[in-house]
Coordinates of C-alpha atoms and ligand atoms in Angstrom, one line a residue:
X1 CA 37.6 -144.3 285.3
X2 CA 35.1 -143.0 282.4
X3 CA 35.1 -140.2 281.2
X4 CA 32.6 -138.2 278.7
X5 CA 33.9 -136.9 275.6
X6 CA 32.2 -135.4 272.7
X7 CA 33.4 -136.3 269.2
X8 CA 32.9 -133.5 266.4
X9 CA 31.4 -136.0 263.1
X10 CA 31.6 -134.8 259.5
X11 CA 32.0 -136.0 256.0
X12 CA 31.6 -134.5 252.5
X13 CA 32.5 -137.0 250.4
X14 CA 30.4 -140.1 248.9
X15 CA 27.7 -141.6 251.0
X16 CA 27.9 -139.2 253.9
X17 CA 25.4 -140.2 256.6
X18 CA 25.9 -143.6 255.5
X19 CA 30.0 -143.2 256.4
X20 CA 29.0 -141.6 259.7
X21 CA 27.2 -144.0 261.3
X22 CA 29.4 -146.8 260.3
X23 CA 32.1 -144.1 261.9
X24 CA 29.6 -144.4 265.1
X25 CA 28.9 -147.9 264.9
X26 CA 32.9 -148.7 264.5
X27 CA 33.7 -146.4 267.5
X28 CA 31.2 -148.2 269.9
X29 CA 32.8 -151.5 269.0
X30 CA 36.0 -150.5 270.1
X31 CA 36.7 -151.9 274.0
X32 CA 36.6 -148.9 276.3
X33 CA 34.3 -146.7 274.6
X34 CA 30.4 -146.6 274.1
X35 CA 28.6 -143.8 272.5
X36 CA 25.7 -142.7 274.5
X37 CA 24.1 -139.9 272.3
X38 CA 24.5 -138.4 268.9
X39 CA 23.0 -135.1 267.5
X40 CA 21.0 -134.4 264.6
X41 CA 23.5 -134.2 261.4
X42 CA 22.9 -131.0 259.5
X43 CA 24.1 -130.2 256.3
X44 CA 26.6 -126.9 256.3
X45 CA 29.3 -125.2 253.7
X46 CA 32.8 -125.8 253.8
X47 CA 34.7 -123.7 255.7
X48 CA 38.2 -122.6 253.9
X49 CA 40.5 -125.0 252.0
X50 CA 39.5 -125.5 248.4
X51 CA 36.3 -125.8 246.6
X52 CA 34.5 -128.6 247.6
X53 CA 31.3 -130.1 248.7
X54 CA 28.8 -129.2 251.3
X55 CA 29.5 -131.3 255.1
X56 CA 26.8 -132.8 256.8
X57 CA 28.0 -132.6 260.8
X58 CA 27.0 -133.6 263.8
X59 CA 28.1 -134.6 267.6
X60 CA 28.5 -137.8 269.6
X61 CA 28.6 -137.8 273.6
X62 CA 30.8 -140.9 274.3
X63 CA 32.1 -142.4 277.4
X64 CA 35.2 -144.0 277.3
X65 CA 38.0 -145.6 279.7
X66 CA 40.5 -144.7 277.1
X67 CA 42.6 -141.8 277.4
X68 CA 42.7 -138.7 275.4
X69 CA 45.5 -139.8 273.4
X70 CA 44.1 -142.9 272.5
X71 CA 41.2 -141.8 271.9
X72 CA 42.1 -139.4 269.4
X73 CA 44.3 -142.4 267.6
X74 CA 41.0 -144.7 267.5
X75 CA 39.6 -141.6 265.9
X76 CA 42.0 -140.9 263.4
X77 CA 42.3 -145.7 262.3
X78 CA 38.5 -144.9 261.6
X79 CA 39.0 -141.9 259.5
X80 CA 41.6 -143.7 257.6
X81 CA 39.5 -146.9 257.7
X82 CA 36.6 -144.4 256.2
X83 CA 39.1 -144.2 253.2
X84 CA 41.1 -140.9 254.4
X85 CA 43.7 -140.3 253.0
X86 CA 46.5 -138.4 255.2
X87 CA 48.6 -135.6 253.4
X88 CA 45.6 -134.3 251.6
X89 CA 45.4 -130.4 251.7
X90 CA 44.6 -128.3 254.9
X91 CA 40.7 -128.3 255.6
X92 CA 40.6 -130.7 252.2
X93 CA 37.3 -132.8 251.3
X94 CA 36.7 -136.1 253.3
X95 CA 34.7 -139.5 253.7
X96 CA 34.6 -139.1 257.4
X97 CA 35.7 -136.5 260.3
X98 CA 36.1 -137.5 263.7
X99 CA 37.4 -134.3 266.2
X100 CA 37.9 -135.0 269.8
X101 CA 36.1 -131.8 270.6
X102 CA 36.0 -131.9 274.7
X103 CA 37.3 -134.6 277.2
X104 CA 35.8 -134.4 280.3
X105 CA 36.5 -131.0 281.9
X106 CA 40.5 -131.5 280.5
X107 CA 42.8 -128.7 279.1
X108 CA 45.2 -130.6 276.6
X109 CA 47.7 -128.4 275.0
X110 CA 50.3 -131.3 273.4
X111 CA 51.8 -131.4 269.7
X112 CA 49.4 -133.4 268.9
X113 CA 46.2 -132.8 270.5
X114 CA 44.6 -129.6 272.0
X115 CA 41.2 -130.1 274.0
X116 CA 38.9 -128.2 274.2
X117 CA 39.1 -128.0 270.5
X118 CA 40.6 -124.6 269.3
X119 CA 38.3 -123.6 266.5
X120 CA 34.9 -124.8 268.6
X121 CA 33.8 -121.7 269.3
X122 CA 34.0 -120.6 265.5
X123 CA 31.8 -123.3 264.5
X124 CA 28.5 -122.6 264.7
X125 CA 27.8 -126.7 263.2
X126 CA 29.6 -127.5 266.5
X127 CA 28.0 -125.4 268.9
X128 CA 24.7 -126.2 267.4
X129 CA 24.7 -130.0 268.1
X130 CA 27.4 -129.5 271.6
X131 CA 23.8 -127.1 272.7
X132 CA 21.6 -129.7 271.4
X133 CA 23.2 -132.5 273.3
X134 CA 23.0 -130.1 276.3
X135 CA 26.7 -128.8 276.7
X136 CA 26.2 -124.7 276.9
X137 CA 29.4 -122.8 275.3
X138 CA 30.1 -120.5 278.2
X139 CA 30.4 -123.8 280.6
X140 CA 33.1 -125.3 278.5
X141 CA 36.7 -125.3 279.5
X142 CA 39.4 -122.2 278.7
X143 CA 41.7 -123.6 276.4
X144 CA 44.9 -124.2 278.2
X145 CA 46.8 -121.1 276.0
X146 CA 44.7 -118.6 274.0
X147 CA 43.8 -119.2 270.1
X148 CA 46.0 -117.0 268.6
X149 CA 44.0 -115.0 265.2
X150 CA 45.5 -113.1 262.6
X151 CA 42.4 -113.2 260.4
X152 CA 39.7 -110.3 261.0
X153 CA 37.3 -113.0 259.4
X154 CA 38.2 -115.7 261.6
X155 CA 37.8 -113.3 265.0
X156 CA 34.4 -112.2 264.4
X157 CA 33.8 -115.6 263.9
X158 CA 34.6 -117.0 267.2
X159 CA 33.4 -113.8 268.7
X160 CA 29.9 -114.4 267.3
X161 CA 30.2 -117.7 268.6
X162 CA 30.9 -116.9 271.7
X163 CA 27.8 -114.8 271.6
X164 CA 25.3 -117.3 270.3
X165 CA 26.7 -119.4 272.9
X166 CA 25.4 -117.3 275.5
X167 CA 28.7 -115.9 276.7
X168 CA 29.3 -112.3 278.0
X169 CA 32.6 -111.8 275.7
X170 CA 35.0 -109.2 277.3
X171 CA 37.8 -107.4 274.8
X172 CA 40.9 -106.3 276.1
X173 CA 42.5 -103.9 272.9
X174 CA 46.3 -103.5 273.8
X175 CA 49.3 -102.7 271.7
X176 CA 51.2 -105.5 272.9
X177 CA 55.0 -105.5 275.2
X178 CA 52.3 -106.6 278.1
X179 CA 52.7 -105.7 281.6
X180 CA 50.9 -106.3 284.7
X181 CA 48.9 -103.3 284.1
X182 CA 47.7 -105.1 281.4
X183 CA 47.4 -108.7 282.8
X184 CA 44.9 -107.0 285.5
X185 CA 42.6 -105.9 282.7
X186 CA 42.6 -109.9 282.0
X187 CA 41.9 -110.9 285.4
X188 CA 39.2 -108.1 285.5
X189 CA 37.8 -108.9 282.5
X190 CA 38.0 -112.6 283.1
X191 CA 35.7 -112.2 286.5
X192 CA 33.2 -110.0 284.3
X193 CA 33.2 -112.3 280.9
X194 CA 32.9 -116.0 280.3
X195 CA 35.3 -115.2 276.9
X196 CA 37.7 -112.9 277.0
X197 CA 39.7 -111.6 273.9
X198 CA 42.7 -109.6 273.7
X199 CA 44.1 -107.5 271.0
X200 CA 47.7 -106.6 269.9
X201 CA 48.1 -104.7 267.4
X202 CA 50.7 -101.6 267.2
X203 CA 48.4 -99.3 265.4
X204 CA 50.2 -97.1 262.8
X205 CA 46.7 -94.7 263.0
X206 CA 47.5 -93.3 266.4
X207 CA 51.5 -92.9 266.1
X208 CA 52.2 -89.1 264.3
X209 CA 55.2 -89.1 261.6
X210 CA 57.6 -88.3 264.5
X211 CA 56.7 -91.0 267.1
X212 CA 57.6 -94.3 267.5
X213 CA 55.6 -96.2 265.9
X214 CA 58.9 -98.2 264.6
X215 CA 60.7 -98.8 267.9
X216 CA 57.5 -99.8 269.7
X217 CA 58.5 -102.9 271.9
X218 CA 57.3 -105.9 270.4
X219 CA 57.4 -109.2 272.4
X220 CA 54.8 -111.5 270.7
X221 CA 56.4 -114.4 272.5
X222 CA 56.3 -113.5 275.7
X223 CA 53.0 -111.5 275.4
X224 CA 51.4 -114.8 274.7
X225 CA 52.9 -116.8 277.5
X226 CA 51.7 -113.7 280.1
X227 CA 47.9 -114.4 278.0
X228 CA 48.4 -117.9 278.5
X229 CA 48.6 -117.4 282.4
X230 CA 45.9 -115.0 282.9
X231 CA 43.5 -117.5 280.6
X232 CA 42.6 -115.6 278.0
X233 CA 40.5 -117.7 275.3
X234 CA 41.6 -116.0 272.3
X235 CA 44.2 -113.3 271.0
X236 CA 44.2 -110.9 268.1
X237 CA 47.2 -110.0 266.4
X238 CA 46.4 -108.7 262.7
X239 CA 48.4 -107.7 260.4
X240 CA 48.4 -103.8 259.5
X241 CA 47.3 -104.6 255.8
X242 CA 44.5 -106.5 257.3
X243 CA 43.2 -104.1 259.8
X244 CA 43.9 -101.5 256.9
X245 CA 43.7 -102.7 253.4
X246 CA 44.6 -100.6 250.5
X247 CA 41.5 -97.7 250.3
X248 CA 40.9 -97.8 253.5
X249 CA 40.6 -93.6 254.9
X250 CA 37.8 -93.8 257.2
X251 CA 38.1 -92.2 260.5
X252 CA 36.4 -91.8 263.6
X253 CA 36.2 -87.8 264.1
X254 CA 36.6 -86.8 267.7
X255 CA 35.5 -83.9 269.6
X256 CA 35.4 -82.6 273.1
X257 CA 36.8 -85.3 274.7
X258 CA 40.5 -85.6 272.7
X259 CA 40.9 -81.3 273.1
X260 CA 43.7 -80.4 275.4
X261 CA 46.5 -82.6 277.3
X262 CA 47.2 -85.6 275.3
X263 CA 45.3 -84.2 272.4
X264 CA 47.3 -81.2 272.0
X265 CA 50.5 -83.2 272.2
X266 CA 49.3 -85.6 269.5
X267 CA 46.9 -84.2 266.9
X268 CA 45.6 -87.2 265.6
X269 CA 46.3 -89.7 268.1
X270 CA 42.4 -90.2 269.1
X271 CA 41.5 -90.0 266.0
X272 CA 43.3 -93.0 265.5
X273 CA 42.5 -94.7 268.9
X274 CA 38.7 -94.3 268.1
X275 CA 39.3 -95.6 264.5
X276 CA 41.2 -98.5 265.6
X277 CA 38.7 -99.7 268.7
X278 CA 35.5 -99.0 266.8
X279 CA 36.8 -101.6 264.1
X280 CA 37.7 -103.3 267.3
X281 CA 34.4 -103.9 268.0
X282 CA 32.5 -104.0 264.8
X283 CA 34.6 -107.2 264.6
X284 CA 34.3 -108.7 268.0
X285 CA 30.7 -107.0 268.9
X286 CA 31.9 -107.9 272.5
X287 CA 29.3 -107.5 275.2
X288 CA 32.6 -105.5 277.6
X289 CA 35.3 -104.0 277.0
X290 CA 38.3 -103.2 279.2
X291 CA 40.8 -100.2 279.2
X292 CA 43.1 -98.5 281.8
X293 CA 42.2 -95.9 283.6
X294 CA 46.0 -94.8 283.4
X295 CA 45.1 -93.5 279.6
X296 CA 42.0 -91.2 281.0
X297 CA 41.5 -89.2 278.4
X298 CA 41.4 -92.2 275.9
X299 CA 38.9 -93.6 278.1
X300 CA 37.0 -90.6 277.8
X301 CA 37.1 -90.4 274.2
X302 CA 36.2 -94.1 273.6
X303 CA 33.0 -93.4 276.0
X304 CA 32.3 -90.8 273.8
X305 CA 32.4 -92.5 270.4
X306 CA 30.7 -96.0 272.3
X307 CA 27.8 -93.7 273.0
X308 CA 27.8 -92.0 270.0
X309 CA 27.3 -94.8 267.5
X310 CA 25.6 -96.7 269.9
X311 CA 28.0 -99.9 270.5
X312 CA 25.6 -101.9 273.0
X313 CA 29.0 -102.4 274.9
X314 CA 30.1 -102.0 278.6
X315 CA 33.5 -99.7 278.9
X316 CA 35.0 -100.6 281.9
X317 CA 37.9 -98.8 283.6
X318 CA 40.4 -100.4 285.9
X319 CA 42.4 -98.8 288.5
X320 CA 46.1 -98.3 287.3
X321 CA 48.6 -101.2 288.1
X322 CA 51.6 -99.4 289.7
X323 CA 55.6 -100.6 290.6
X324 CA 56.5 -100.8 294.1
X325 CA 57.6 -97.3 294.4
X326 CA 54.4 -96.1 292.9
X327 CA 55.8 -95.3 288.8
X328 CA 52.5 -96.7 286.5
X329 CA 53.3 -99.6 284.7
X330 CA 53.8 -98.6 280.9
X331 CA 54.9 -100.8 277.8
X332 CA 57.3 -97.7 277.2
X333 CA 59.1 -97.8 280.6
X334 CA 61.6 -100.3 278.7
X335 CA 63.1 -96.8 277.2
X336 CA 64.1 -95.1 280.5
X337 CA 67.6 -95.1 281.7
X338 CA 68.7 -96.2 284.9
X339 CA 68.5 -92.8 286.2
X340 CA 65.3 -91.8 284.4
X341 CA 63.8 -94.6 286.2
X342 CA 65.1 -94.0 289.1
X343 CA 63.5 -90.1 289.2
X344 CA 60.2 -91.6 287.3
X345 CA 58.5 -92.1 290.6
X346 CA 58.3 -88.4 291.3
X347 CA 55.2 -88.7 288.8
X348 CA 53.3 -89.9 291.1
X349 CA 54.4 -88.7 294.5
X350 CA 53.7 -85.2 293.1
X351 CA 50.1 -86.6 292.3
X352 CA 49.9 -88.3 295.8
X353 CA 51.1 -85.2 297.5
X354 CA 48.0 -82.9 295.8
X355 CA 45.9 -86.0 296.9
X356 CA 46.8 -85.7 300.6
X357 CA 46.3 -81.9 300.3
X358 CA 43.4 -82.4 299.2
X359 CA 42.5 -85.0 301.5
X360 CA 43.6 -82.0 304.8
X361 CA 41.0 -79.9 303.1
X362 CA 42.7 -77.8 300.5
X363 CA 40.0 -77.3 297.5
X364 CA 41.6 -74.1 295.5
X365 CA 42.4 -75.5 292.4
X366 CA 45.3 -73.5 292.0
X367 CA 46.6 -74.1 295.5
X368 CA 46.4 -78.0 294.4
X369 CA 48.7 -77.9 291.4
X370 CA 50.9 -75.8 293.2
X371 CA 51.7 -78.7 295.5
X372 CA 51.7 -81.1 292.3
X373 CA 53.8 -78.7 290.4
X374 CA 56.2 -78.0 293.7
X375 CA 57.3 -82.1 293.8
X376 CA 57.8 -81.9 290.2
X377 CA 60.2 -79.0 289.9
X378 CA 62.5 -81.0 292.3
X379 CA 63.2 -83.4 289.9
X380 CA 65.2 -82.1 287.2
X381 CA 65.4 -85.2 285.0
X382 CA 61.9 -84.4 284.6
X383 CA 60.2 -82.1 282.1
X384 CA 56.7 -81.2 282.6
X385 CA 54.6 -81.4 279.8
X386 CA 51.2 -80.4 281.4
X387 CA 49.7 -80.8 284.8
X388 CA 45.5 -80.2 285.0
X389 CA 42.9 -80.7 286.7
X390 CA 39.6 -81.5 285.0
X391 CA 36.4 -83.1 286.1
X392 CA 35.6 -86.3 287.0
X393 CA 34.2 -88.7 284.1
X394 CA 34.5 -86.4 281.0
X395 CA 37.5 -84.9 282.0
X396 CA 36.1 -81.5 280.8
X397 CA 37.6 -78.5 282.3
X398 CA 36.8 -77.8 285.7
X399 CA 34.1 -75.2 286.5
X400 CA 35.3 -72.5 289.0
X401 CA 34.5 -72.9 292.3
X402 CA 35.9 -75.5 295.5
X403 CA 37.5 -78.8 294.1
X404 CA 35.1 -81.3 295.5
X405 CA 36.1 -84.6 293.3
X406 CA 38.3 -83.7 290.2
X407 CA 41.1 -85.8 288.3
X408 CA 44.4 -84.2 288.1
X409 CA 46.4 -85.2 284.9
X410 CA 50.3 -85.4 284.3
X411 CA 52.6 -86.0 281.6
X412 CA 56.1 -85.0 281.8
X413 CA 59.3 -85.7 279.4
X414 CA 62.8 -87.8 280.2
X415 CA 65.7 -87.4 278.3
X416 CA 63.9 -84.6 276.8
X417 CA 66.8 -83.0 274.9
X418 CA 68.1 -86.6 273.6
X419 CA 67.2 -88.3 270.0
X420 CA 63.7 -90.2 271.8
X421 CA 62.1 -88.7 274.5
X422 CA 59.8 -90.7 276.7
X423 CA 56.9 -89.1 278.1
X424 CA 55.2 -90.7 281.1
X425 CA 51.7 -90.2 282.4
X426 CA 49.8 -90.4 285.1
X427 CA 46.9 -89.0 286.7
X428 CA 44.9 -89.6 290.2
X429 CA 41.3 -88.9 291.5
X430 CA 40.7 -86.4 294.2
X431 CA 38.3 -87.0 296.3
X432 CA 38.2 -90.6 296.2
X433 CA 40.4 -93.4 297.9
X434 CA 43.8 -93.3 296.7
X435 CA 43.6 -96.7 294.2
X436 CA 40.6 -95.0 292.9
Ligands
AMP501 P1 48.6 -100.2 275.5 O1 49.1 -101.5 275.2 O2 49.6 -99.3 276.1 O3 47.7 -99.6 274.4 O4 47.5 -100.4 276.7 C1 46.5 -101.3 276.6 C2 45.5 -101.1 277.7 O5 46.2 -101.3 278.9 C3 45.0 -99.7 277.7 O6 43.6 -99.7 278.1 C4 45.8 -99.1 278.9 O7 45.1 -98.0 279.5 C5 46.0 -100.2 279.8 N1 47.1 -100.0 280.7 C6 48.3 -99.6 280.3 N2 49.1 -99.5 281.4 C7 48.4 -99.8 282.5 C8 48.6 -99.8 283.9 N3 49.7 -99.5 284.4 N4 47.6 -100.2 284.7 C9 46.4 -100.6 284.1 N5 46.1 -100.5 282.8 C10 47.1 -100.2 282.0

């Protein structure tokens, strides 16, 4: 059966246009494949390898009975034909280019050939001729595992591709050790987005000297397999001297929003979170961005600073992904012992309990943490940090008066007294439906 495949063309070496349509002309002799269409060719600047000469490139529509596979070794006989030579240096100069950029609507993901094309998206003299011949970016394919970026560079580059291509790009900024919590920002973000991008980066800016920053889990490995499944396009994963290069002491101040509750506990922790996600997306620009509501008052302070300097981006919160006995799912979890995690839960059955007095009527704030505070003190493996209720949104302190709709906030301490202390938190909305 035929399929349609598009074939990126380039060459910056001797008679270029010349070498690309013999390319053309070669390709449509071979049995099984016709080319139907071909772009303009526009002239563009290398991008990396060494210094060379400007590319002129362009893109063919084919249809072809041959297989992907076989396609791509046609491809490569004519580049070599074209006077190629293999073994050259990475991204070197060249008579003639032939990428199998898309083959019909099929995700390839082999040692030797990975369709859609991986750096597409980067490549503006791509996209430019894919557009021309009528293929629109955000209706291509997901590759079949996410691009994986270390290079700030190279990310705003897709990103902005992404954009030009018409695609609502959605950013997911983690610190890696994923978790379901995290793989439902994905699937949220991947119903929102036509793109979606996630971060992992351990970020030293929002540890303090006596965190741990060091013994963060780090599972690159299987973080990318769980991306791979939940079909994100792209990852991040920078290193610290690239995020931070030597000079660098800019910092996001914050205000209102990072006083009290995790703000107290950790002076410059978001600070650091601000810093981090407003580089975050001066790189990416993404049109959305996606954080848990499990870290509240981080999604307040991120609100605050998007508004601030006036990132034309959508925050979106999603509702906290939970184990079956109700403990929120945390990358620090890992730490607990057996019988930390057995008494975890009590987190949130003391927030649930508040919830359902609420729920009967009770609105005197004080009456409401009572209840909270009376689940916790039954747990003794647990060590309560703070328990608050603030308002809804800004998570500013409540005003006096009945608790109509309010967020109650907890964070308490296992193996308190021992070398590394894990603090859990959680927090749940009054007044609204219990996943709310
Ligand atoms: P982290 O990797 O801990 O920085 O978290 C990355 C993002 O995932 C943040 O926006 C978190 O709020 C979010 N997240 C963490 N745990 C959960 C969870 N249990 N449910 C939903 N989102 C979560």
């Amino acid at each position: 059966m035929a399929v349609i495949a598009y074939i990126g063309l380039g060459a910056n070496l001797g008679e270029r246009e010349a070498q690309i349509r013999a390319g053309l002309a070669a390709l449509g002799r071979v049995p099984g494949v016709r080319v139907l269409d071909v772009s303009s060719l526009r002239e563009t600047a290398p991008v990396g390898g060494p210094p060379q000469p400007p590319y002129l490139n362009g893109v063919a529509r084919l249809e072809t009975a041959l297989s992907a596979p076989a396609l791509l070794g046609v491809c490569q006989q004519l580049e070599r034909d074209a006077g190629r030579v293999a073994g050259g240096p990475r991204n070197g100069p060249r008579p003639l280019d032939l990428d199998l950029l898309l083959y019909g609507d099929e995700r390839i993901d082999t040692a030797d050939l990975i369709v859609p094309h991986p750096r597409l998206h980067e490549r503006p003299f791509v996209l430019e001729p894919l557009r021309e011949l009528g293929v629109e970016p955000a209706a291509l394919p997901r590759p079949a595992r996410p691009l994986v970026v270390a290079d700030p560079e190279e990310f705003a580059a897709l990103n902005t591709g992404w954009l030009h291509g018409g695609c609502r790009t959605g950013l997911v900024p983690t610190m890696g050790a994923l978790h379901e919590g995290h793989a439902s920002l994905l699937r949220i973000a991947r119903q929102t987005c036509d793109r979606v991008a996630a971060t992992i980066f351990v970020n030293p800016l929002q540890f303090g000297p006596k965190e741990d920053f060091a013994r963060y889990p780090r599972t690159l490995e299987r973080d990318l397999a769980l991306l791979a499944r939940e079909g994100a396009d792209a990852v991040f994963v920078p290193e610290t001297s690239a995020m931070y290069p030597g000079g660098f002491v800019s910092r996001i101040a914050v205000g209102r929003e990072a006083e009290g509750m995790e703000g107290a506990a950790r002076p410059d922790h978001f600070s650091g979170v601000a810093t981090v996600v407003a580089k975050l997306f001066a790189l990416a620009r993404p049109t959305h961005a996606f954080f848990g509501r499990k870290d509240a008052q981080q999604v307040a302070v991120l609100r605050r600073m998007t508004r601030d300097l006036g990132f034309p981006i959508g925050l979106v919160e999603c509702p906290t992904v939970r184990e079956a006995d109700g403990l929120a799912l945390s990358s620090r979890n890992v730490y607990l012992s057996p019988e930390d995690r057995r008494a975890a839960p009590m987190l949130y059955r003391a927030l649930r309990a508040a919830h359902a007095a609420h729920a009967a009527g009770e609105r005197r704030a004080e009456a409401l943490l009572a209840v909270a505070r009376g689940h916790l003190a039954q747990e003794p493996r647990a060590r309560l940090e703070y328990l608050e209720l603030r308002r809804e949104g800004d998570l500013a302190p409540l005003a006096p008066g009945p608790v109509t709709f309010a967020r109650l906030l907890v964070v308490a301490r296992f193996a308190a007294d021992g070398p590394h202390p894990v603090r859990l938190l959680d927090n749940l909305s009054l007044g609204a439906p219990l996943d709310a």
